[in-house]
PDB file of C-alpha atoms in Angstrom:
ATOM      1  CA  UNK A   1      -5.760 -16.842  32.134  1.00 93.00           C
ATOM      2  CA  UNK A   2      -3.784 -18.661  29.435  1.00 96.00           C
ATOM      3  CA  UNK A   3      -1.462 -16.641  27.256  1.00 97.00           C
ATOM      4  CA  UNK A   4       1.256 -17.050  24.658  1.00 97.00           C
ATOM      5  CA  UNK A   5       4.611 -15.948  26.060  1.00 98.00           C
ATOM      6  CA  UNK A   6       7.700 -14.965  24.079  1.00 98.00           C
ATOM      7  CA  UNK A   7      10.523 -15.675  26.594  1.00 97.00           C
ATOM      8  CA  UNK A   8      13.354 -14.474  24.326  1.00 98.00           C
ATOM      9  CA  UNK A   9      13.813 -13.259  20.766  1.00 98.00           C
ATOM     10  CA  UNK A  10      13.762 -16.032  18.191  1.00 97.00           C
ATOM     11  CA  UNK A  11      11.674 -17.964  15.645  1.00 97.00           C
ATOM     12  CA  UNK A  12       7.946 -18.614  16.135  1.00 97.00           C
ATOM     13  CA  UNK A  13       8.704 -21.937  17.798  1.00 97.00           C
ATOM     14  CA  UNK A  14      10.268 -20.161  20.784  1.00 98.00           C
ATOM     15  CA  UNK A  15       6.876 -19.176  22.188  1.00 98.00           C
ATOM     16  CA  UNK A  16       5.103 -21.171  24.904  1.00 97.00           C
ATOM     17  CA  UNK A  17       1.730 -21.203  26.663  1.00 96.00           C
ATOM     18  CA  UNK A  18       1.613 -20.106  30.302  1.00 96.00           C
ATOM     19  CA  UNK A  19      -0.919 -19.269  32.974  1.00 95.00           C
ATOM     20  CA  UNK A  20      -0.856 -15.580  33.836  1.00 93.00           C
ATOM     21  CA  UNK A  21      -2.990 -13.446  36.167  1.00 93.00           C
ATOM     22  CA  UNK A  22      -5.741 -11.471  34.467  1.00 90.00           C
ATOM     23  CA  UNK A  23      -4.543  -7.899  33.874  1.00 89.00           C
ATOM     24  CA  UNK A  24      -6.578  -5.393  35.913  1.00 92.00           C
ATOM     25  CA  UNK A  25      -7.577  -2.190  34.089  1.00 95.00           C
ATOM     26  CA  UNK A  26      -6.229   1.110  35.300  1.00 95.00           C
ATOM     27  CA  UNK A  27      -7.840   4.535  34.806  1.00 96.00           C
ATOM     28  CA  UNK A  28      -9.028   4.933  31.221  1.00 96.00           C
ATOM     29  CA  UNK A  29      -8.519   1.236  30.465  1.00 97.00           C
ATOM     30  CA  UNK A  30     -10.778  -1.773  29.904  1.00 97.00           C
ATOM     31  CA  UNK A  31     -10.197  -5.503  30.170  1.00 97.00           C
ATOM     32  CA  UNK A  32     -11.346  -7.470  27.135  1.00 98.00           C
ATOM     33  CA  UNK A  33     -12.093 -11.184  26.909  1.00 97.00           C
ATOM     34  CA  UNK A  34     -10.465 -12.040  23.573  1.00 98.00           C
ATOM     35  CA  UNK A  35     -12.558 -14.132  21.205  1.00 97.00           C
ATOM     36  CA  UNK A  36     -10.188 -14.108  18.240  1.00 98.00           C
ATOM     37  CA  UNK A  37      -6.780 -12.682  17.403  1.00 98.00           C
ATOM     38  CA  UNK A  38      -5.310 -12.160  13.944  1.00 97.00           C
ATOM     39  CA  UNK A  39      -1.772 -13.236  13.125  1.00 97.00           C
ATOM     40  CA  UNK A  40       0.162 -10.583  11.199  1.00 93.00           C
ATOM     41  CA  UNK A  41       3.659 -10.598   9.732  1.00 90.00           C
ATOM     42  CA  UNK A  42       4.831  -7.874  12.166  1.00 91.00           C
ATOM     43  CA  UNK A  43       4.036 -10.322  15.005  1.00 96.00           C
ATOM     44  CA  UNK A  44       6.729 -12.604  13.596  1.00 95.00           C
ATOM     45  CA  UNK A  45       9.180  -9.687  13.484  1.00 94.00           C
ATOM     46  CA  UNK A  46       8.377  -8.617  17.053  1.00 96.00           C
ATOM     47  CA  UNK A  47       9.044 -12.148  18.321  1.00 98.00           C
ATOM     48  CA  UNK A  48      12.310 -12.247  16.377  1.00 96.00           C
ATOM     49  CA  UNK A  49      13.390  -8.849  17.744  1.00 96.00           C
ATOM     50  CA  UNK A  50      13.495  -7.491  14.185  1.00 91.00           C
ATOM     51  CA  UNK A  51      10.561  -5.078  14.295  1.00 90.00           C
ATOM     52  CA  UNK A  52      11.109  -1.302  14.238  1.00 86.00           C
ATOM     53  CA  UNK A  53       9.821  -1.170  17.822  1.00 91.00           C
ATOM     54  CA  UNK A  54      11.544  -3.635  20.157  1.00 95.00           C
ATOM     55  CA  UNK A  55       9.618  -5.108  23.088  1.00 96.00           C
ATOM     56  CA  UNK A  56      11.848  -6.559  25.839  1.00 97.00           C
ATOM     57  CA  UNK A  57      11.021 -10.225  26.560  1.00 97.00           C
ATOM     58  CA  UNK A  58       9.189 -11.810  28.149  1.00 97.00           C
ATOM     59  CA  UNK A  59       5.964 -10.505  26.604  1.00 97.00           C
ATOM     60  CA  UNK A  60       2.645 -11.664  25.169  1.00 98.00           C
ATOM     61  CA  UNK A  61       2.791 -11.256  21.377  1.00 98.00           C
ATOM     62  CA  UNK A  62      -0.168 -10.449  19.143  1.00 97.00           C
ATOM     63  CA  UNK A  63      -1.249  -7.124  17.695  1.00 95.00           C
ATOM     64  CA  UNK A  64      -4.896  -7.461  16.655  1.00 96.00           C
ATOM     65  CA  UNK A  65      -7.941  -8.837  18.481  1.00 98.00           C
ATOM     66  CA  UNK A  66     -11.705  -8.873  18.848  1.00 97.00           C
ATOM     67  CA  UNK A  67     -13.771  -9.732  21.908  1.00 97.00           C
ATOM     68  CA  UNK A  68     -16.025  -8.393  24.667  1.00 98.00           C
ATOM     69  CA  UNK A  69     -15.420  -5.957  27.525  1.00 98.00           C
ATOM     70  CA  UNK A  70     -15.441  -7.727  30.906  1.00 97.00           C
ATOM     71  CA  UNK A  71     -14.229  -4.908  33.186  1.00 97.00           C
ATOM     72  CA  UNK A  72     -13.859  -1.140  32.927  1.00 96.00           C
ATOM     73  CA  UNK A  73     -11.467   1.070  34.820  1.00 94.00           C
ATOM     74  CA  UNK A  74     -12.081   4.471  36.338  1.00 94.00           C
ATOM     75  CA  UNK A  75     -12.769   7.364  33.971  1.00 93.00           C
ATOM     76  CA  UNK A  76     -14.161   5.083  31.232  1.00 93.00           C
ATOM     77  CA  UNK A  77     -17.547   6.381  30.105  1.00 92.00           C
ATOM     78  CA  UNK A  78     -17.854   5.355  26.441  1.00 93.00           C
ATOM     79  CA  UNK A  79     -17.714   1.581  26.966  1.00 96.00           C
ATOM     80  CA  UNK A  80     -19.490  -0.830  29.318  1.00 96.00           C
ATOM     81  CA  UNK A  81     -19.218  -4.475  30.293  1.00 97.00           C
ATOM     82  CA  UNK A  82     -20.579  -6.619  27.477  1.00 96.00           C
ATOM     83  CA  UNK A  83     -19.699  -4.252  24.643  1.00 97.00           C
ATOM     84  CA  UNK A  84     -18.095  -6.079  21.722  1.00 97.00           C
ATOM     85  CA  UNK A  85     -14.923  -4.383  20.543  1.00 97.00           C
ATOM     86  CA  UNK A  86     -11.870  -4.744  18.361  1.00 96.00           C
ATOM     87  CA  UNK A  87      -8.451  -3.186  18.795  1.00 95.00           C
ATOM     88  CA  UNK A  88      -4.793  -3.195  17.858  1.00 93.00           C
ATOM     89  CA  UNK A  89      -1.454  -2.692  19.560  1.00 91.00           C
ATOM     90  CA  UNK A  90       2.128  -3.876  19.371  1.00 93.00           C
ATOM     91  CA  UNK A  91       1.704  -6.853  21.729  1.00 97.00           C
ATOM     92  CA  UNK A  92      -0.752  -8.535  24.093  1.00 96.00           C
ATOM     93  CA  UNK A  93      -3.430 -10.045  21.834  1.00 97.00           C
ATOM     94  CA  UNK A  94      -2.482 -13.734  22.024  1.00 98.00           C
ATOM     95  CA  UNK A  95      -4.086 -14.237  25.420  1.00 97.00           C
ATOM     96  CA  UNK A  96      -7.512 -15.007  26.813  1.00 97.00           C
ATOM     97  CA  UNK A  97      -7.696 -11.447  28.152  1.00 97.00           C
ATOM     98  CA  UNK A  98      -6.037  -8.142  27.375  1.00 97.00           C
ATOM     99  CA  UNK A  99      -6.138  -4.741  29.060  1.00 97.00           C
ATOM    100  CA  UNK A 100      -5.941  -1.712  26.773  1.00 96.00           C
ATOM    101  CA  UNK A 101      -6.840   1.995  26.700  1.00 96.00           C
ATOM    102  CA  UNK A 102     -10.549   2.382  26.016  1.00 96.00           C
ATOM    103  CA  UNK A 103      -9.948   5.162  23.499  1.00 93.00           C
ATOM    104  CA  UNK A 104      -8.127   2.760  21.164  1.00 90.00           C
ATOM    105  CA  UNK A 105     -11.062   0.363  20.816  1.00 95.00           C
ATOM    106  CA  UNK A 106     -13.762   0.254  18.156  1.00 92.00           C
ATOM    107  CA  UNK A 107     -17.216  -1.240  18.612  1.00 94.00           C
ATOM    108  CA  UNK A 108     -17.922  -4.268  16.441  1.00 94.00           C
ATOM    109  CA  UNK A 109     -21.010  -3.749  14.264  1.00 91.00           C
ATOM    110  CA  UNK A 110     -24.061  -5.908  14.932  1.00 89.00           C
ATOM    111  CA  UNK A 111     -24.043  -9.058  12.833  1.00 89.00           C
ATOM    112  CA  UNK A 112     -20.246  -9.241  12.606  1.00 92.00           C
ATOM    113  CA  UNK A 113     -18.664 -12.064  14.601  1.00 94.00           C
ATOM    114  CA  UNK A 114     -15.281 -11.958  16.347  1.00 95.00           C
ATOM    115  CA  UNK A 115     -13.528 -13.830  13.552  1.00 96.00           C
ATOM    116  CA  UNK A 116     -14.580 -11.369  10.855  1.00 94.00           C
ATOM    117  CA  UNK A 117     -13.879  -8.396  13.116  1.00 95.00           C
ATOM    118  CA  UNK A 118     -10.350  -9.578  13.952  1.00 95.00           C
ATOM    119  CA  UNK A 119      -9.583 -10.399  10.315  1.00 95.00           C
ATOM    120  CA  UNK A 120     -10.918  -7.108   8.992  1.00 92.00           C
ATOM    121  CA  UNK A 121      -9.086  -4.542  11.118  1.00 86.00           C
ATOM    122  CA  UNK A 122      -5.485  -3.735  10.209  1.00 88.00           C
ATOM    123  CA  UNK A 123      -5.321  -5.317   6.753  1.00 91.00           C
ATOM    124  CA  UNK A 124      -8.492  -3.761   5.380  1.00 94.00           C
ATOM    125  CA  UNK A 125      -7.952  -0.384   6.993  1.00 92.00           C
ATOM    126  CA  UNK A 126      -4.407  -0.256   5.629  1.00 93.00           C
ATOM    127  CA  UNK A 127      -5.494  -1.288   2.146  1.00 96.00           C
ATOM    128  CA  UNK A 128      -8.475   1.064   1.990  1.00 96.00           C
ATOM    129  CA  UNK A 129      -6.716   4.155   3.288  1.00 95.00           C
ATOM    130  CA  UNK A 130      -3.855   3.455   0.859  1.00 96.00           C
ATOM    131  CA  UNK A 131      -6.144   3.062  -2.117  1.00 97.00           C
ATOM    132  CA  UNK A 132      -8.600   5.828  -1.277  1.00 96.00           C
ATOM    133  CA  UNK A 133      -6.381   8.597   0.094  1.00 95.00           C
ATOM    134  CA  UNK A 134      -2.806   7.845  -1.006  1.00 95.00           C
ATOM    135  CA  UNK A 135      -3.046   6.134  -4.408  1.00 95.00           C
ATOM    136  CA  UNK A 136      -6.424   7.843  -4.998  1.00 96.00           C
ATOM    137  CA  UNK A 137      -7.740   4.901  -6.964  1.00 97.00           C
ATOM    138  CA  UNK A 138     -11.044   5.437  -8.713  1.00 95.00           C
ATOM    139  CA  UNK A 139     -13.360   3.937 -11.286  1.00 97.00           C
ATOM    140  CA  UNK A 140     -11.555   2.812 -14.423  1.00 96.00           C
ATOM    141  CA  UNK A 141      -8.059   2.912 -12.933  1.00 98.00           C
ATOM    142  CA  UNK A 142      -5.707   0.053 -13.647  1.00 98.00           C
ATOM    143  CA  UNK A 143      -4.353  -1.127 -10.277  1.00 98.00           C
ATOM    144  CA  UNK A 144      -1.459  -3.545  -9.706  1.00 98.00           C
ATOM    145  CA  UNK A 145      -1.423  -5.278  -6.301  1.00 98.00           C
ATOM    146  CA  UNK A 146       1.783  -7.041  -5.252  1.00 97.00           C
ATOM    147  CA  UNK A 147       1.539  -9.792  -2.637  1.00 95.00           C
ATOM    148  CA  UNK A 148      -2.078 -10.215  -3.683  1.00 96.00           C
ATOM    149  CA  UNK A 149      -2.526 -13.383  -1.640  1.00 93.00           C
ATOM    150  CA  UNK A 150      -1.499 -11.885   1.702  1.00 92.00           C
ATOM    151  CA  UNK A 151      -3.561 -10.014   4.267  1.00 92.00           C
ATOM    152  CA  UNK A 152      -3.134  -6.474   2.936  1.00 94.00           C
ATOM    153  CA  UNK A 153      -2.768  -7.607  -0.669  1.00 95.00           C
ATOM    154  CA  UNK A 154      -5.945  -9.660  -0.850  1.00 96.00           C
ATOM    155  CA  UNK A 155      -7.816  -6.905   0.977  1.00 96.00           C
ATOM    156  CA  UNK A 156      -6.528  -4.438  -1.630  1.00 97.00           C
ATOM    157  CA  UNK A 157      -7.791  -6.669  -4.433  1.00 98.00           C
ATOM    158  CA  UNK A 158     -11.289  -6.739  -2.947  1.00 97.00           C
ATOM    159  CA  UNK A 159     -11.364  -3.054  -2.113  1.00 98.00           C
ATOM    160  CA  UNK A 160      -9.842  -1.997  -5.433  1.00 98.00           C
ATOM    161  CA  UNK A 161     -12.654  -3.811  -7.215  1.00 97.00           C
ATOM    162  CA  UNK A 162     -15.182  -2.062  -4.955  1.00 97.00           C
ATOM    163  CA  UNK A 163     -13.656   1.281  -5.968  1.00 97.00           C
ATOM    164  CA  UNK A 164     -14.169   0.404  -9.623  1.00 97.00           C
ATOM    165  CA  UNK A 165     -10.583  -0.396 -10.548  1.00 98.00           C
ATOM    166  CA  UNK A 166      -9.351  -3.059 -12.955  1.00 98.00           C
ATOM    167  CA  UNK A 167      -7.091  -5.107 -10.710  1.00 98.00           C
ATOM    168  CA  UNK A 168      -3.975  -7.032 -11.679  1.00 98.00           C
ATOM    169  CA  UNK A 169      -3.026  -9.452  -8.907  1.00 98.00           C
ATOM    170  CA  UNK A 170       0.613 -10.508  -8.511  1.00 98.00           C
ATOM    171  CA  UNK A 171       1.304 -13.417  -6.152  1.00 96.00           C
ATOM    172  CA  UNK A 172       3.555 -16.449  -5.675  1.00 93.00           C
ATOM    173  CA  UNK A 173       1.213 -19.384  -6.267  1.00 94.00           C
ATOM    174  CA  UNK A 174      -1.809 -20.555  -8.210  1.00 95.00           C
ATOM    175  CA  UNK A 175      -3.708 -20.963  -4.939  1.00 95.00           C
ATOM    176  CA  UNK A 176      -3.158 -17.331  -3.970  1.00 96.00           C
ATOM    177  CA  UNK A 177      -4.086 -16.116  -7.436  1.00 97.00           C
ATOM    178  CA  UNK A 178      -7.237 -18.231  -7.352  1.00 97.00           C
ATOM    179  CA  UNK A 179      -8.284 -16.431  -4.179  1.00 96.00           C
ATOM    180  CA  UNK A 180      -7.588 -13.059  -5.832  1.00 97.00           C
ATOM    181  CA  UNK A 181      -9.634 -14.073  -8.873  1.00 97.00           C
ATOM    182  CA  UNK A 182     -12.500 -15.011  -6.579  1.00 96.00           C
ATOM    183  CA  UNK A 183     -12.562 -11.424  -5.333  1.00 96.00           C
ATOM    184  CA  UNK A 184     -12.593  -9.872  -8.782  1.00 96.00           C
ATOM    185  CA  UNK A 185      -8.989  -9.551 -10.002  1.00 97.00           C
ATOM    186  CA  UNK A 186      -8.992  -9.373 -13.809  1.00 97.00           C
ATOM    187  CA  UNK A 187      -5.347 -10.229 -14.519  1.00 98.00           C
ATOM    188  CA  UNK A 188      -3.441 -12.899 -12.569  1.00 98.00           C
ATOM    189  CA  UNK A 189       0.370 -13.092 -12.572  1.00 98.00           C
ATOM    190  CA  UNK A 190       2.512 -15.675 -10.791  1.00 97.00           C
ATOM    191  CA  UNK A 191       5.795 -13.832 -10.315  1.00 96.00           C
ATOM    192  CA  UNK A 192       7.650 -17.104  -9.701  1.00 93.00           C
ATOM    193  CA  UNK A 193       6.745 -18.414 -13.163  1.00 92.00           C
ATOM    194  CA  UNK A 194       8.812 -16.045 -15.293  1.00 89.00           C
ATOM    195  CA  UNK A 195       9.603 -12.440 -16.146  1.00 93.00           C
ATOM    196  CA  UNK A 196       7.327 -10.173 -14.100  1.00 96.00           C
ATOM    197  CA  UNK A 197       8.174  -7.100 -16.151  1.00 96.00           C
ATOM    198  CA  UNK A 198       7.140  -8.835 -19.369  1.00 96.00           C
ATOM    199  CA  UNK A 199       4.000 -10.283 -17.843  1.00 97.00           C
ATOM    200  CA  UNK A 200       2.888  -6.859 -16.596  1.00 97.00           C
ATOM    201  CA  UNK A 201       3.607  -5.301 -19.980  1.00 96.00           C
ATOM    202  CA  UNK A 202       1.485  -7.948 -21.677  1.00 96.00           C
ATOM    203  CA  UNK A 203      -1.384  -7.556 -19.201  1.00 97.00           C
ATOM    204  CA  UNK A 204      -1.245  -3.746 -19.171  1.00 97.00           C
ATOM    205  CA  UNK A 205       0.065  -2.482 -22.519  1.00 97.00           C
ATOM    206  CA  UNK A 206      -1.153   1.040 -21.727  1.00 96.00           C
ATOM    207  CA  UNK A 207       0.438   1.012 -18.275  1.00 97.00           C
ATOM    208  CA  UNK A 208      -1.013   0.952 -14.786  1.00 98.00           C
ATOM    209  CA  UNK A 209      -2.390   3.966 -12.946  1.00 98.00           C
ATOM    210  CA  UNK A 210      -1.346   2.739  -9.500  1.00 98.00           C
ATOM    211  CA  UNK A 211       0.748   0.088  -7.762  1.00 98.00           C
ATOM    212  CA  UNK A 212       0.244  -1.042  -4.162  1.00 98.00           C
ATOM    213  CA  UNK A 213       3.401  -2.696  -2.793  1.00 96.00           C
ATOM    214  CA  UNK A 214       3.437  -4.415   0.613  1.00 93.00           C
ATOM    215  CA  UNK A 215       6.252  -6.746  -0.484  1.00 92.00           C
ATOM    216  CA  UNK A 216       9.308  -4.814  -1.690  1.00 91.00           C
ATOM    217  CA  UNK A 217      12.359  -6.749  -2.825  1.00 93.00           C
ATOM    218  CA  UNK A 218      12.768  -7.758  -6.449  1.00 94.00           C
ATOM    219  CA  UNK A 219       9.092  -7.202  -7.303  1.00 95.00           C
ATOM    220  CA  UNK A 220       9.144  -3.447  -6.820  1.00 95.00           C
ATOM    221  CA  UNK A 221      11.156  -2.333  -9.854  1.00 95.00           C
ATOM    222  CA  UNK A 222       9.196  -4.279 -12.511  1.00 96.00           C
ATOM    223  CA  UNK A 223       5.965  -3.070 -10.897  1.00 97.00           C
ATOM    224  CA  UNK A 224       7.270   0.499 -10.989  1.00 96.00           C
ATOM    225  CA  UNK A 225       8.114   0.063 -14.674  1.00 96.00           C
ATOM    226  CA  UNK A 226       4.533  -1.060 -15.349  1.00 97.00           C
ATOM    227  CA  UNK A 227       3.196   2.389 -14.441  1.00 97.00           C
ATOM    228  CA  UNK A 228       2.065   4.775 -17.126  1.00 96.00           C
ATOM    229  CA  UNK A 229       2.914   8.450 -17.118  1.00 95.00           C
ATOM    230  CA  UNK A 230       1.930  10.119 -13.862  1.00 96.00           C
ATOM    231  CA  UNK A 231       1.298   6.778 -12.156  1.00 97.00           C
ATOM    232  CA  UNK A 232       1.298   6.375  -8.368  1.00 97.00           C
ATOM    233  CA  UNK A 233       3.504   3.858  -6.564  1.00 97.00           C
ATOM    234  CA  UNK A 234       2.577   3.308  -2.907  1.00 97.00           C
ATOM    235  CA  UNK A 235       5.031   1.536  -0.578  1.00 95.00           C
ATOM    236  CA  UNK A 236       3.181  -0.159   2.282  1.00 93.00           C
ATOM    237  CA  UNK A 237       5.828  -2.477   3.684  1.00 86.00           C
ATOM    238  CA  UNK A 238       8.619  -4.926   2.942  1.00 85.00           C
ATOM    239  CA  UNK A 239       7.277  -8.409   3.648  1.00 82.00           C
ATOM    240  CA  UNK A 240      10.074  -9.841   1.501  1.00 80.00           C
ATOM    241  CA  UNK A 241      12.579  -8.539   4.030  1.00 79.00           C
ATOM    242  CA  UNK A 242      14.398  -6.592   1.311  1.00 86.00           C
ATOM    243  CA  UNK A 243      14.130  -2.829   0.809  1.00 89.00           C
ATOM    244  CA  UNK A 244      14.250  -2.188  -2.949  1.00 90.00           C
ATOM    245  CA  UNK A 245      16.541   0.233  -4.750  1.00 88.00           C
ATOM    246  CA  UNK A 246      14.323   2.411  -6.943  1.00 87.00           C
ATOM    247  CA  UNK A 247      15.784   3.745 -10.255  1.00 88.00           C
ATOM    248  CA  UNK A 248      14.948   7.440 -10.024  1.00 91.00           C
ATOM    249  CA  UNK A 249      15.446   7.963 -13.745  1.00 90.00           C
ATOM    250  CA  UNK A 250      12.128   6.146 -14.293  1.00 88.00           C
ATOM    251  CA  UNK A 251      10.449   8.401 -11.776  1.00 92.00           C
ATOM    252  CA  UNK A 252      11.765  11.459 -13.607  1.00 94.00           C
ATOM    253  CA  UNK A 253      11.017  10.333 -17.154  1.00 90.00           C
ATOM    254  CA  UNK A 254       7.478   9.120 -16.429  1.00 92.00           C
ATOM    255  CA  UNK A 255       6.553  11.710 -13.813  1.00 95.00           C
ATOM    256  CA  UNK A 256       5.787   8.907 -11.361  1.00 95.00           C
ATOM    257  CA  UNK A 257       4.699   9.711  -7.811  1.00 95.00           C
ATOM    258  CA  UNK A 258       6.446   7.670  -5.118  1.00 95.00           C
ATOM    259  CA  UNK A 259       4.308   7.579  -1.983  1.00 94.00           C
ATOM    260  CA  UNK A 260       4.565   6.011   1.460  1.00 93.00           C
ATOM    261  CA  UNK A 261       1.763   5.142   3.844  1.00 90.00           C
ATOM    262  CA  UNK A 262       1.430   5.847   7.566  1.00 86.00           C
ATOM    263  CA  UNK A 263      -1.896   6.218   9.357  1.00 84.00           C
ATOM    264  CA  UNK A 264      -0.775   9.347  11.178  1.00 84.00           C
ATOM    265  CA  UNK A 265      -0.144  11.179   7.889  1.00 86.00           C
ATOM    266  CA  UNK A 266      -3.763  11.002   6.745  1.00 88.00           C
ATOM    267  CA  UNK A 267      -5.969  14.068   6.680  1.00 88.00           C
ATOM    268  CA  UNK A 268      -8.413  13.835   9.602  1.00 90.00           C
ATOM    269  CA  UNK A 269     -11.514  14.434   7.478  1.00 92.00           C
ATOM    270  CA  UNK A 270     -10.435  11.918   4.872  1.00 92.00           C
ATOM    271  CA  UNK A 271      -9.608   9.394   7.580  1.00 91.00           C
ATOM    272  CA  UNK A 272     -13.114   9.709   9.027  1.00 92.00           C
ATOM    273  CA  UNK A 273     -14.725   9.405   5.606  1.00 94.00           C
ATOM    274  CA  UNK A 274     -12.672   6.306   4.790  1.00 93.00           C
ATOM    275  CA  UNK A 275     -13.530   4.660   8.100  1.00 92.00           C
ATOM    276  CA  UNK A 276     -17.258   5.240   7.544  1.00 93.00           C
ATOM    277  CA  UNK A 277     -17.102   3.857   4.016  1.00 95.00           C
ATOM    278  CA  UNK A 278     -15.105   0.841   5.135  1.00 93.00           C
ATOM    279  CA  UNK A 279     -17.528   0.090   7.978  1.00 91.00           C
ATOM    280  CA  UNK A 280     -20.421   0.172   5.514  1.00 92.00           C
ATOM    281  CA  UNK A 281     -18.615  -2.236   3.183  1.00 93.00           C
ATOM    282  CA  UNK A 282     -18.216  -4.663   6.083  1.00 91.00           C
ATOM    283  CA  UNK A 283     -21.704  -4.380   7.565  1.00 90.00           C
ATOM    284  CA  UNK A 284     -23.468  -4.649   4.183  1.00 90.00           C
ATOM    285  CA  UNK A 285     -21.438  -7.725   3.254  1.00 88.00           C
ATOM    286  CA  UNK A 286     -19.970  -6.170   0.119  1.00 92.00           C
ATOM    287  CA  UNK A 287     -16.530  -7.109   1.454  1.00 92.00           C
ATOM    288  CA  UNK A 288     -15.777 -10.361   3.280  1.00 89.00           C
ATOM    289  CA  UNK A 289     -12.435 -10.955   5.017  1.00 94.00           C
ATOM    290  CA  UNK A 290     -10.736 -14.035   3.602  1.00 94.00           C
ATOM    291  CA  UNK A 291      -9.836 -16.323   6.509  1.00 96.00           C
ATOM    292  CA  UNK A 292      -7.766 -19.256   5.300  1.00 94.00           C
ATOM    293  CA  UNK A 293      -7.076 -20.954   8.649  1.00 96.00           C
ATOM    294  CA  UNK A 294      -8.088 -20.778  12.321  1.00 97.00           C
ATOM    295  CA  UNK A 295      -5.907 -22.268  15.066  1.00 97.00           C
ATOM    296  CA  UNK A 296      -6.476 -22.800  18.784  1.00 96.00           C
ATOM    297  CA  UNK A 297      -4.240 -20.927  21.224  1.00 96.00           C
ATOM    298  CA  UNK A 298      -2.141 -24.065  21.784  1.00 95.00           C
ATOM    299  CA  UNK A 299      -1.162 -23.998  18.084  1.00 97.00           C
ATOM    300  CA  UNK A 300      -0.118 -20.340  17.988  1.00 97.00           C
ATOM    301  CA  UNK A 301       3.438 -21.277  16.920  1.00 98.00           C
ATOM    302  CA  UNK A 302       2.068 -23.162  13.915  1.00 97.00           C
ATOM    303  CA  UNK A 303      -0.037 -20.147  12.938  1.00 97.00           C
ATOM    304  CA  UNK A 304       2.957 -17.828  13.248  1.00 97.00           C
ATOM    305  CA  UNK A 305       5.154 -20.186  11.234  1.00 97.00           C
ATOM    306  CA  UNK A 306       2.590 -20.279   8.428  1.00 95.00           C
ATOM    307  CA  UNK A 307       2.641 -16.492   8.235  1.00 93.00           C
ATOM    308  CA  UNK A 308       6.441 -16.325   8.565  1.00 92.00           C
ATOM    309  CA  UNK A 309       6.866 -18.702   5.625  1.00 91.00           C
ATOM    310  CA  UNK A 310       4.517 -16.714   3.396  1.00 87.00           C
ATOM    311  CA  UNK A 311       1.998 -19.567   3.167  1.00 89.00           C
ATOM    312  CA  UNK A 312      -0.975 -17.620   4.515  1.00 91.00           C
ATOM    313  CA  UNK A 313      -3.738 -16.632   2.121  1.00 94.00           C
ATOM    314  CA  UNK A 314      -5.669 -13.658   3.429  1.00 93.00           C
ATOM    315  CA  UNK A 315      -5.802 -13.871   7.205  1.00 95.00           C
ATOM    316  CA  UNK A 316      -4.765 -16.480   9.776  1.00 96.00           C
ATOM    317  CA  UNK A 317      -6.613 -16.363  13.108  1.00 97.00           C
ATOM    318  CA  UNK A 318      -6.181 -17.736  16.612  1.00 98.00           C
ATOM    319  CA  UNK A 319      -9.493 -18.652  18.210  1.00 97.00           C
ATOM    320  CA  UNK A 320      -9.652 -18.209  21.983  1.00 93.00           C
ATOM    321  CA  UNK A 321     -13.301 -19.049  22.614  1.00 88.00           C
ATOM    322  CA  UNK A 322     -12.403 -22.650  23.395  1.00 74.00           C
ATOM    323  CA  UNK A 323      -9.133 -22.025  25.253  1.00 57.00           C
ATOM    324  CA  UNK A 324      -7.512 -23.840  26.904  1.00 54.00           C
TER     325      UNK A 324
END
């Protein structure tokens, strides 16, 4: 099989394409023929050796995929050859085939192709669990989404609208804001065009109820200041590469709730409810993953560079149906 190989830590351009033997499944594992893989910002960090979990090179990067089961190992009873599935991990997805534990896979609903399935997974699950269970966004809430053109951010715009919120999208270009507007954002703010704090105050004179922040850096404090009394600020990640310094006096004076998101911290019942609701949104077509570009396996470095430079809108995919 053909696979992307990271031979040493470095920039996206360090990767190369190699022939590798197909990985045989062990007990409890299945081998999946990958149809599409999503490119996420953590993939860039893993390749650079800057992610919180370090994978010794050489390795196959890629953390999110969709495809079909082609072989099952011993002790696998819930999946069979031909089942269409999606899954996530730290590495391994940028290859024609991947072997993973069967218990970590999810069946792809009928009518959903590999591209939509790969684009929907991590970004939409992260955004929905954040909004539904952490920020507890509901009808009539005023929601600010930072990084609203990225994978999680644009998903949060769509899902916030579905939850009945009035969404303010903050992004770095007119193109990204146009995409957010297309999914229902009411207020659009280009944070590169001027004073973000002033722009948020003008858009939300009564203050926001919730902020979703996958960016960090210099955007976090003005977004925090935009919250009204008792507002919820949810930190999802630091795509800017800078961990912000939060002024706790604002938290005290306004009674703001500072919240972090990790999947393992979610209540089991709420997690199940959220997953069912999210699956229905996908299968009924009420939410459509925004895929801005699809690259062949040979152009994986270009796809990674686009994500690394913050030029992706929504999701970037690698298509493996035509590989090599």
